[in-house]
Rosetta silent file (secondary structure, phi, psi, omega in degrees, C-alpha in Angstrom):
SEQUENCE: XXXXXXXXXXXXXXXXXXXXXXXXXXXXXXXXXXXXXXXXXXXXXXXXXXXXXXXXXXXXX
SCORE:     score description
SCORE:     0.000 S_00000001
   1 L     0.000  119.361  178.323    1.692   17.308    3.621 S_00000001
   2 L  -106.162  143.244 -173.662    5.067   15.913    3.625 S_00000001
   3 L  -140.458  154.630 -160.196    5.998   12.476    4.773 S_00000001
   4 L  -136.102  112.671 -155.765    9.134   11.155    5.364 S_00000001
   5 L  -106.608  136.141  151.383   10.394    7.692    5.189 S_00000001
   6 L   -80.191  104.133 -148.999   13.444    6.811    6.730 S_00000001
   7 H   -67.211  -21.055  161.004   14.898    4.437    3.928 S_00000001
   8 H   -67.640   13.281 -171.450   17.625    2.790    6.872 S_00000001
   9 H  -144.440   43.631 -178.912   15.271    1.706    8.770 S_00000001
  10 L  -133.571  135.679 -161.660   12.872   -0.073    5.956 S_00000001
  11 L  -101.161   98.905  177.616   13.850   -3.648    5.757 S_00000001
  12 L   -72.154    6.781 -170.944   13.844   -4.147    1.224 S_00000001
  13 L  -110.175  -13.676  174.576   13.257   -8.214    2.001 S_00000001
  14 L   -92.676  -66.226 -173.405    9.830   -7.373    4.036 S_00000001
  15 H   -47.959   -8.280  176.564    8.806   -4.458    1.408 S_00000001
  16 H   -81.189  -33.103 -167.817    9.589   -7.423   -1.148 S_00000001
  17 H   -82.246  -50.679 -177.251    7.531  -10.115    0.701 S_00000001
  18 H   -33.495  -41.428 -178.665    4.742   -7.335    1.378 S_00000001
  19 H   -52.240  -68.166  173.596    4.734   -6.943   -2.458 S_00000001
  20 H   -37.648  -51.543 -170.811    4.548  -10.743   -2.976 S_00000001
  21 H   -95.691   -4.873  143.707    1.535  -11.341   -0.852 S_00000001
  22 H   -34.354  -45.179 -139.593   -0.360   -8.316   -2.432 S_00000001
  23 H  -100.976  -59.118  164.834    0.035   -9.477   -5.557 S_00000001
  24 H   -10.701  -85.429  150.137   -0.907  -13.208   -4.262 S_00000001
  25 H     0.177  -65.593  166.346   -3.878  -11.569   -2.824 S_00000001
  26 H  -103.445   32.833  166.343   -5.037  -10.244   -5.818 S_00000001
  27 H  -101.450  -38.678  165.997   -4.748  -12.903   -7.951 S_00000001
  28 H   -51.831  -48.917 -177.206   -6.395  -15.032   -5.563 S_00000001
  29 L   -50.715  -12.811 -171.398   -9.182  -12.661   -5.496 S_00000001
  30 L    22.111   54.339  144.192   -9.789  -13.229   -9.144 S_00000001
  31 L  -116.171 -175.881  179.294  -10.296   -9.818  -10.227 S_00000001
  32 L  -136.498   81.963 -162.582   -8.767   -8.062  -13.079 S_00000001
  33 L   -86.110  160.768 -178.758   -8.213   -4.345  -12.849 S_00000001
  34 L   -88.079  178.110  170.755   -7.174   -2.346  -15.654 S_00000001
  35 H   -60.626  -36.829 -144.995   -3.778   -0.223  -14.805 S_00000001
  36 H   -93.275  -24.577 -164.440   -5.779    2.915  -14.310 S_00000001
  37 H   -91.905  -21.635  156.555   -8.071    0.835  -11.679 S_00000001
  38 H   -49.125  -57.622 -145.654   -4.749   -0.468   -9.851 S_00000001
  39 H   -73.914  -22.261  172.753   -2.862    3.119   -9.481 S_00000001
  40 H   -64.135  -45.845  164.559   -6.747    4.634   -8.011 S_00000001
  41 H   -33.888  -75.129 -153.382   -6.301    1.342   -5.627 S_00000001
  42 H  -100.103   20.979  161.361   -3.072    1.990   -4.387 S_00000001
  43 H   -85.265  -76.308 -146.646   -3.703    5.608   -4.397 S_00000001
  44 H   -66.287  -52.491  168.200   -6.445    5.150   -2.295 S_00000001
  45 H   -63.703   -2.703  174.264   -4.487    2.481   -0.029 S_00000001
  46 H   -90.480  -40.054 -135.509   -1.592    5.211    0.112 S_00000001
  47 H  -106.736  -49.744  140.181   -3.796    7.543    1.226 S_00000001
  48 H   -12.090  -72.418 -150.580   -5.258    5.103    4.159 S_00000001
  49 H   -85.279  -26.769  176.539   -1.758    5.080    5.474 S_00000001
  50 H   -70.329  -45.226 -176.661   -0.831    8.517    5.364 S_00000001
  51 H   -50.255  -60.787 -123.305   -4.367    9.041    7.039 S_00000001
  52 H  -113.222  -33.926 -178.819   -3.278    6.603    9.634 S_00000001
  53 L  -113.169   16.764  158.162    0.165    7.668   10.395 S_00000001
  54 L  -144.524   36.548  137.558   -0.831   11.057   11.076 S_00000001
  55 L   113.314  -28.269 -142.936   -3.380   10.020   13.398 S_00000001
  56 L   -98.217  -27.843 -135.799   -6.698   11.253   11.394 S_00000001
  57 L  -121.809  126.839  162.418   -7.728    7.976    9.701 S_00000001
  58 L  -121.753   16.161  170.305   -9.529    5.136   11.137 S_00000001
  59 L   -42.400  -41.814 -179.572   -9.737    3.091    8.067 S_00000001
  60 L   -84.699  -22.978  178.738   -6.708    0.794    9.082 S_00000001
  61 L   -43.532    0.000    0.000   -7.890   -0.418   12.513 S_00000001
């Protein structure tokens, strides 16, 4: 399954603040994942979205 971002029409100052309040997020949250338990995270939250943008997924609702 291939997905295809159009990179002119992704705004880098929202994908920065989207970063920023992730990261907020989990630090508020006061856990502490190892690396390997982040990249299964945002694997999993990648996966959500793909799910979601091709219609299948009702995870994000």
């Amino acid at each position: 399954m291939d997905i295809e971002v159009d990179m002119d029409a992704v705004d880098m100052s929202v994908v920065s603040e989207v970063l920023i309040v992730l990261t907020d997020a989990l630090l508020d949250a006061d856990v502490d994942p190892t690396p390997d338990e982040m990249f299964v995270a945002i694997g999993e939250l990648m996966s959500a979205l793909v799910d979601e943008v091709m219609g299948v997924g009702e995870v994000m609702h």
